[in-house]
């Protein structure tokens, strides 16, 4: 690990200004992703601004919806009675991820900003445009079983790995932030993660020093909330494919897919076909898929995972 300096911020605005004020500075929350990357020297921040004292650890009512502080732990969020009752897909997605110990430390904001699990990104001997812009991509033409099938680019075919974000996408969440100058904004979740394009090292629309303060959920949708995650091991593994779905009694509904793209993948226009079944939806969602020979199985797997979710809702 490279040497760095450290401070604990007392207010969100102070934290944002502290990161913006020092080149190479980063926020640290639970540290469960950032510290691993620092040990491997994939991330080499010069200064860490610890956000744990910012009092952003409350889950509150906000109009008809809910406001989740950026520092709420994954464990607390998944266990919250209102989240379990009204936003069950979110609770289920969180407990499908990581382990109990990790979820105790992992925060709402940190979870959204976890970095890809592409094996070449983690191997500093390999070319990786995401780790070192302009160095190339060892995964293209390499072993790509875990990697993306849609929304990828000629510069990066990695996936966004998290579970919680897939549920937030289907719930139409919004991300609240504060910038270093004190200005705040709300970013619709659909716009929060970027497609890789020719700058795969830039993963979200956050500006330098911009701090996430909360995630808000609109009023409950009703319906049956399902999160299905297909992975190589029964637990403690990232998704090959996942589906977050909210399905009504009449069979209509919404669905977002994880493990397939640079961001949670949802095509609202395809959801008009939910009552016709998974095949009709998946054909539209994956119409532009560009899988590799190693991961072409993900396209039918995504369709079958959605079919299982629809069957579960009907049962
Ligand atoms: C072995 C293992 C298995 C895992 N399995 C899964 C899994 O199956 N599914 C899953 O979804 N996740 C999984 N994870 C990932 C885990 O959920 C994340 O590491 C965790 O959620 C990150 O949260 P954190 O608070 O520790 O973030 P940190 O590591 O502290 O930070 C992550 C990033 O977020 C930034 N950041 C933190 N807070 C803010 C803020 N308020 N505003 C702006 N930037 C901020 C940091 O600068 C950093 O870049 C796994 C992790 C491990 C180690
Ligand atoms: S797929 Fe993306 S993360 Fe993986 S090696 Fe290529 S550029 Fe790096």
Coordinates of C-alpha atoms and ligand atoms in Angstrom, one line a residue:
X1 CA 0.0 0.0 0.0
X2 CA 1.3 3.5 -0.8
X3 CA 1.6 6.1 1.9
X4 CA -1.4 8.5 2.3
X5 CA -2.7 11.1 4.7
X6 CA -6.0 10.9 6.5
X7 CA -8.7 13.1 8.0
X8 CA -12.2 12.8 9.4
X9 CA -14.7 15.3 8.0
X10 CA -17.4 16.8 10.2
X11 CA -19.9 18.0 7.7
X12 CA -20.8 16.9 4.1
X13 CA -19.7 20.2 2.6
X14 CA -16.4 20.1 4.5
X15 CA -15.8 16.5 3.2
X16 CA -16.5 17.5 -0.4
X17 CA -14.3 20.6 -0.1
X18 CA -11.5 18.5 1.5
X19 CA -11.5 16.0 -1.4
X20 CA -11.7 18.7 -4.1
X21 CA -8.9 20.6 -2.4
X22 CA -6.2 17.9 -2.7
X23 CA -5.3 16.2 -5.9
X24 CA -5.5 12.4 -5.5
X25 CA -7.8 12.6 -2.5
X26 CA -10.7 10.2 -2.0
X27 CA -13.6 9.6 0.4
X28 CA -13.6 6.5 2.4
X29 CA -16.7 5.0 4.0
X30 CA -16.7 1.3 5.1
X31 CA -13.5 0.8 3.2
X32 CA -14.5 -2.8 2.1
X33 CA -13.8 -2.1 -1.6
X34 CA -11.4 0.9 -1.5
X35 CA -8.9 -0.7 1.0
X36 CA -8.7 -3.9 -1.0
X37 CA -7.9 -1.8 -4.1
X38 CA -5.3 0.2 -2.2
X39 CA -3.6 -3.0 -1.0
X40 CA -3.3 -4.1 -4.6
X41 CA -2.1 -0.5 -5.7
X42 CA -5.0 -0.3 -8.1
X43 CA -6.2 2.7 -6.2
X44 CA -3.4 5.0 -4.9
X45 CA -5.1 7.9 -3.1
X46 CA -2.8 10.5 -1.6
X47 CA -5.3 11.5 1.0
X48 CA -8.4 9.9 2.5
X49 CA -11.3 11.8 3.8
X50 CA -13.3 9.6 6.2
X51 CA -17.0 10.3 6.0
X52 CA -18.2 8.1 8.9
X53 CA -18.8 11.1 11.2
X54 CA -21.2 12.9 8.8
X55 CA -24.4 11.7 10.5
X56 CA -25.8 10.4 7.2
X57 CA -26.8 7.1 8.8
X58 CA -30.6 7.6 9.0
X59 CA -33.5 6.1 7.1
X60 CA -36.3 8.7 7.0
X61 CA -39.7 9.2 5.5
X62 CA -39.5 11.7 2.6
X63 CA -43.0 12.7 1.2
X64 CA -44.6 9.4 0.1
X65 CA -41.2 7.8 -0.2
X66 CA -38.0 7.1 1.8
X67 CA -34.6 8.9 2.2
X68 CA -31.7 6.6 2.9
X69 CA -28.6 8.3 4.3
X70 CA -25.3 7.6 2.4
X71 CA -23.8 6.0 5.5
X72 CA -26.6 3.6 6.3
X73 CA -25.0 0.2 6.4
X74 CA -26.2 -2.5 4.0
X75 CA -27.2 -4.6 7.1
X76 CA -29.4 -1.8 8.5
X77 CA -31.0 -1.0 5.2
X78 CA -31.9 -4.6 4.4
X79 CA -33.4 -5.1 7.9
X80 CA -35.4 -1.9 8.0
X81 CA -39.1 -2.7 8.5
X82 CA -40.4 -0.2 6.0
X83 CA -37.8 -1.2 3.3
X84 CA -38.7 -4.9 3.8
X85 CA -42.5 -4.2 3.6
X86 CA -42.6 -1.5 0.8
X87 CA -39.4 -2.0 -1.1
X88 CA -38.8 -5.8 -0.7
X89 CA -36.7 -6.0 -3.9
X90 CA -34.1 -3.8 -2.3
X91 CA -33.9 -5.7 0.9
X92 CA -33.6 -9.0 -1.0
X93 CA -30.9 -7.6 -3.4
X94 CA -28.8 -6.5 -0.5
X95 CA -28.8 -9.8 1.4
X96 CA -28.0 -11.6 -1.9
X97 CA -24.6 -9.7 -1.9
X98 CA -21.3 -10.2 0.0
X99 CA -21.4 -11.7 3.5
X100 CA -22.9 -10.6 6.8
X101 CA -19.6 -9.1 8.0
X102 CA -19.1 -7.1 4.8
X103 CA -22.7 -5.9 4.9
X104 CA -22.2 -4.6 8.4
X105 CA -19.4 -2.3 7.2
X106 CA -20.5 -1.6 3.6
X107 CA -22.5 1.7 3.2
X108 CA -25.2 2.7 0.8
X109 CA -23.0 5.2 -1.1
X110 CA -19.9 2.9 -1.1
X111 CA -21.9 0.0 -2.4
X112 CA -23.1 2.1 -5.5
X113 CA -19.5 3.1 -6.2
X114 CA -17.8 -0.4 -5.9
X115 CA -15.6 -1.0 -8.8
X116 CA -15.8 -3.8 -11.4
X117 CA -14.7 -7.4 -10.7
X118 CA -13.1 -7.9 -14.1
X119 CA -10.1 -10.2 -13.3
X120 CA -7.8 -8.3 -15.6
X121 CA -8.6 -5.0 -13.7
X122 CA -7.3 -6.8 -10.6
X123 CA -4.2 -8.1 -12.3
X124 CA -1.7 -5.2 -12.5
X125 CA 0.4 -7.1 -15.0
X126 CA -2.4 -6.9 -17.6
X127 CA -3.5 -4.1 -19.9
X128 CA -6.6 -2.4 -18.6
X129 CA -8.1 0.9 -19.9
X130 CA -10.1 1.2 -16.7
X131 CA -7.1 0.9 -14.4
X132 CA -4.7 2.8 -16.7
X133 CA -6.5 4.8 -19.4
X134 CA -5.2 4.2 -22.9
X135 CA -3.3 0.9 -22.0
X136 CA -5.7 -1.4 -23.8
X137 CA -8.0 -4.2 -22.7
X138 CA -6.7 -7.7 -22.0
X139 CA -10.2 -9.0 -21.6
X140 CA -11.1 -8.4 -25.2
X141 CA -9.8 -11.5 -26.9
X142 CA -9.0 -12.9 -23.4
X143 CA -11.2 -15.0 -21.1
X144 CA -14.5 -13.1 -20.7
X145 CA -17.0 -15.5 -19.1
X146 CA -17.9 -13.1 -16.3
X147 CA -17.9 -10.0 -18.4
X148 CA -20.6 -7.9 -20.2
X149 CA -22.9 -8.7 -23.1
X150 CA -24.6 -5.4 -23.6
X151 CA -23.7 -1.7 -23.3
X152 CA -20.0 -2.5 -23.5
X153 CA -17.5 -0.8 -25.8
X154 CA -14.4 -1.5 -27.9
X155 CA -12.4 -0.1 -24.9
X156 CA -14.0 -2.1 -22.0
X157 CA -16.3 -5.1 -21.7
X158 CA -16.5 -5.2 -17.9
X159 CA -19.8 -5.2 -15.9
X160 CA -20.9 -3.2 -12.9
X161 CA -20.9 -5.9 -10.2
X162 CA -23.3 -4.8 -7.4
X163 CA -26.7 -6.1 -6.4
X164 CA -28.3 -3.2 -4.6
X165 CA -28.1 -0.9 -7.6
X166 CA -30.1 -3.3 -9.7
X167 CA -33.0 -3.0 -7.3
X168 CA -32.6 0.8 -7.1
X169 CA -32.8 1.0 -10.8
X170 CA -36.1 -0.9 -10.9
X171 CA -37.5 1.3 -8.1
X172 CA -36.6 4.6 -9.9
X173 CA -34.4 5.8 -7.1
X174 CA -32.5 9.1 -7.1
X175 CA -29.0 9.9 -5.7
X176 CA -28.6 13.1 -3.7
X177 CA -25.2 14.8 -3.6
X178 CA -23.4 17.9 -2.4
X179 CA -20.6 19.5 -4.5
X180 CA -17.5 21.2 -3.1
X181 CA -19.1 24.6 -3.6
X182 CA -22.0 23.5 -1.4
X183 CA -24.5 23.1 -4.3
X184 CA -26.7 20.1 -4.1
X185 CA -28.4 18.0 -6.8
X186 CA -30.5 14.9 -7.3
X187 CA -29.4 12.5 -10.0
X188 CA -32.0 10.0 -11.4
X189 CA -30.6 6.5 -10.9
X190 CA -30.9 5.7 -14.6
X191 CA -28.3 8.4 -15.3
X192 CA -26.0 7.8 -12.3
X193 CA -23.7 5.0 -13.8
X194 CA -22.1 5.8 -17.2
X195 CA -21.6 3.4 -20.1
X196 CA -17.9 2.7 -20.6
X197 CA -17.5 4.3 -24.1
X198 CA -13.9 5.4 -24.7
X199 CA -13.4 6.5 -21.1
X200 CA -14.1 3.4 -19.0
X201 CA -12.2 4.8 -16.0
X202 CA -15.0 7.4 -15.5
X203 CA -17.8 5.2 -14.1
X204 CA -20.4 7.7 -12.8
X205 CA -21.6 11.2 -13.5
X206 CA -20.2 12.4 -10.1
X207 CA -17.9 15.4 -10.4
X208 CA -14.5 15.5 -8.6
X209 CA -15.2 16.0 -4.9
X210 CA -19.0 15.4 -5.2
X211 CA -20.2 13.6 -2.2
X212 CA -23.3 11.3 -2.1
X213 CA -25.4 12.3 0.9
X214 CA -28.5 10.1 0.3
X215 CA -30.5 7.8 -1.9
X216 CA -34.2 8.5 -2.2
X217 CA -37.0 6.2 -3.2
X218 CA -40.3 7.3 -4.6
X219 CA -43.6 6.1 -3.2
X220 CA -44.0 2.3 -3.0
X221 CA -45.0 0.5 -6.2
X222 CA -47.0 -2.4 -4.6
X223 CA -46.8 -5.7 -6.4
X224 CA -44.5 -8.7 -5.8
X225 CA -40.9 -7.9 -5.2
X226 CA -38.3 -10.4 -6.4
X227 CA -34.5 -10.5 -6.7
X228 CA -33.0 -13.5 -8.4
X229 CA -29.2 -13.9 -8.6
X230 CA -27.5 -16.6 -10.5
X231 CA -23.9 -17.2 -9.5
X232 CA -21.1 -19.8 -9.6
X233 CA -21.4 -20.5 -5.8
X234 CA -24.5 -20.5 -3.6
X235 CA -23.2 -17.5 -1.6
X236 CA -20.4 -15.0 -1.4
X237 CA -20.1 -14.6 -5.1
X238 CA -21.0 -11.9 -7.6
X239 CA -23.8 -12.4 -10.1
X240 CA -23.4 -14.0 -13.5
X241 CA -26.9 -12.6 -14.1
X242 CA -29.4 -11.1 -11.7
X243 CA -32.9 -9.8 -12.1
X244 CA -34.7 -7.3 -9.9
X245 CA -38.4 -7.4 -10.7
X246 CA -41.6 -5.8 -9.3
X247 CA -44.6 -7.6 -10.8
X248 CA -48.3 -6.8 -10.4
X249 CA -51.3 -9.2 -10.0
X250 CA -52.2 -8.7 -13.6
X251 CA -48.7 -9.8 -14.7
X252 CA -47.5 -6.3 -15.7
X253 CA -44.3 -5.1 -14.1
X254 CA -40.8 -3.9 -14.3
X255 CA -37.4 -5.7 -14.5
X256 CA -33.8 -4.6 -14.3
X257 CA -30.8 -7.0 -15.0
X258 CA -27.4 -7.2 -13.2
X259 CA -24.2 -8.9 -14.2
X260 CA -24.7 -8.1 -17.9
X261 CA -23.7 -4.5 -18.5
X262 CA -21.7 -1.5 -17.2
X263 CA -24.7 -0.4 -15.2
X264 CA -27.9 -2.0 -14.0
X265 CA -29.7 -2.7 -17.3
X266 CA -33.3 -1.8 -17.7
X267 CA -35.2 -1.1 -20.9
X268 CA -38.5 0.5 -19.9
X269 CA -39.9 0.1 -23.4
X270 CA -39.6 -3.7 -23.1
X271 CA -41.7 -3.8 -19.9
X272 CA -44.9 -3.4 -22.0
X273 CA -44.4 -7.0 -22.9
X274 CA -44.2 -8.4 -19.3
X275 CA -47.6 -10.0 -19.6
X276 CA -46.5 -11.9 -22.7
X277 CA -43.6 -13.5 -20.8
X278 CA -39.9 -13.4 -20.4
X279 CA -39.0 -14.3 -24.0
X280 CA -40.8 -11.2 -25.3
X281 CA -39.2 -8.9 -22.8
X282 CA -35.7 -10.4 -23.1
X283 CA -35.8 -10.2 -26.9
X284 CA -36.1 -6.4 -26.6
X285 CA -33.8 -5.9 -23.7
X286 CA -31.0 -7.8 -25.3
X287 CA -31.6 -6.9 -28.9
X288 CA -28.3 -5.1 -29.2
X289 CA -26.3 -7.6 -27.2
X290 CA -22.7 -8.3 -28.3
X291 CA -21.6 -11.3 -26.2
X292 CA -18.3 -13.1 -26.6
X293 CA -18.1 -16.8 -27.2
X294 CA -17.3 -17.2 -23.4
X295 CA -20.3 -15.4 -22.2
X296 CA -23.0 -15.8 -24.8
X297 CA -24.8 -18.1 -22.2
X298 CA -25.7 -14.9 -20.3
X299 CA -28.4 -13.9 -22.8
X300 CA -30.5 -17.0 -22.5
X301 CA -29.7 -17.2 -18.8
X302 CA -31.1 -13.7 -18.3
X303 CA -34.3 -14.7 -20.1
X304 CA -34.6 -17.8 -17.9
X305 CA -33.9 -15.9 -14.7
X306 CA -36.7 -13.4 -15.6
X307 CA -39.0 -16.3 -16.5
X308 CA -38.3 -17.7 -13.0
X309 CA -39.1 -14.4 -11.4
X310 CA -42.4 -14.1 -13.4
X311 CA -43.3 -17.7 -12.3
X312 CA -42.5 -16.9 -8.7
X313 CA -44.8 -13.8 -8.9
X314 CA -47.6 -15.9 -10.3
X315 CA -47.3 -18.7 -7.7
Ligands
LIG1 C1 -15.3 -10.6 -0.8 C2 -16.3 -9.6 -1.2 C3 -17.5 -10.0 -1.8 C4 -18.5 -9.1 -2.2 N1 -19.7 -9.5 -2.7 C5 -20.6 -8.6 -3.2 C6 -21.8 -9.0 -3.8 O1 -22.0 -10.2 -4.0 N2 -22.7 -8.1 -4.2 C7 -22.4 -6.7 -4.0 O2 -23.2 -5.9 -4.4 N3 -21.3 -6.3 -3.4 C8 -20.4 -7.2 -3.0 N4 -19.2 -6.8 -2.4 C9 -18.9 -5.4 -2.4 C10 -19.3 -4.6 -1.2 O3 -20.7 -4.6 -1.2 C11 -18.7 -3.3 -1.3 O4 -17.3 -3.4 -1.1 C12 -19.3 -2.3 -0.4 O5 -20.7 -2.1 -0.6 C13 -18.6 -0.9 -0.5 O6 -19.1 0.0 0.5 P1 -18.0 0.7 1.4 O7 -18.8 1.6 2.3 O8 -17.1 -0.3 2.1 O9 -17.2 1.5 0.4 P2 -15.7 2.0 0.4 O10 -14.8 0.9 0.1 O11 -15.4 2.9 1.6 O12 -15.8 3.0 -0.9 C14 -16.0 2.6 -2.2 C15 -15.9 3.8 -3.1 O13 -17.0 4.7 -2.8 C16 -16.5 6.0 -2.6 N5 -17.4 6.6 -1.6 C17 -17.7 6.1 -0.4 N6 -18.7 6.8 0.2 C18 -18.9 7.9 -0.6 C19 -19.8 9.0 -0.6 N7 -20.7 9.2 0.4 N8 -19.8 9.8 -1.7 C20 -19.0 9.6 -2.7 N9 -18.1 8.6 -2.8 C21 -18.1 7.7 -1.8 C22 -15.0 5.8 -2.1 O14 -14.2 6.9 -2.4 C23 -14.7 4.6 -2.9 O15 -14.2 5.0 -4.2 C24 -18.2 -7.7 -2.0 C25 -17.0 -7.3 -1.4 C26 -16.1 -8.2 -1.0 C27 -14.8 -7.7 -0.4
LIG2 S1 -12.8 -5.2 -19.6 FE1 -12.5 -3.2 -18.8 S2 -11.9 -3.6 -16.7 FE2 -11.5 -5.5 -17.8 S3 -9.4 -5.4 -18.7 FE3 -10.8 -4.5 -20.2 S4 -10.7 -2.3 -19.8 FE4 -10.0 -3.3 -17.9

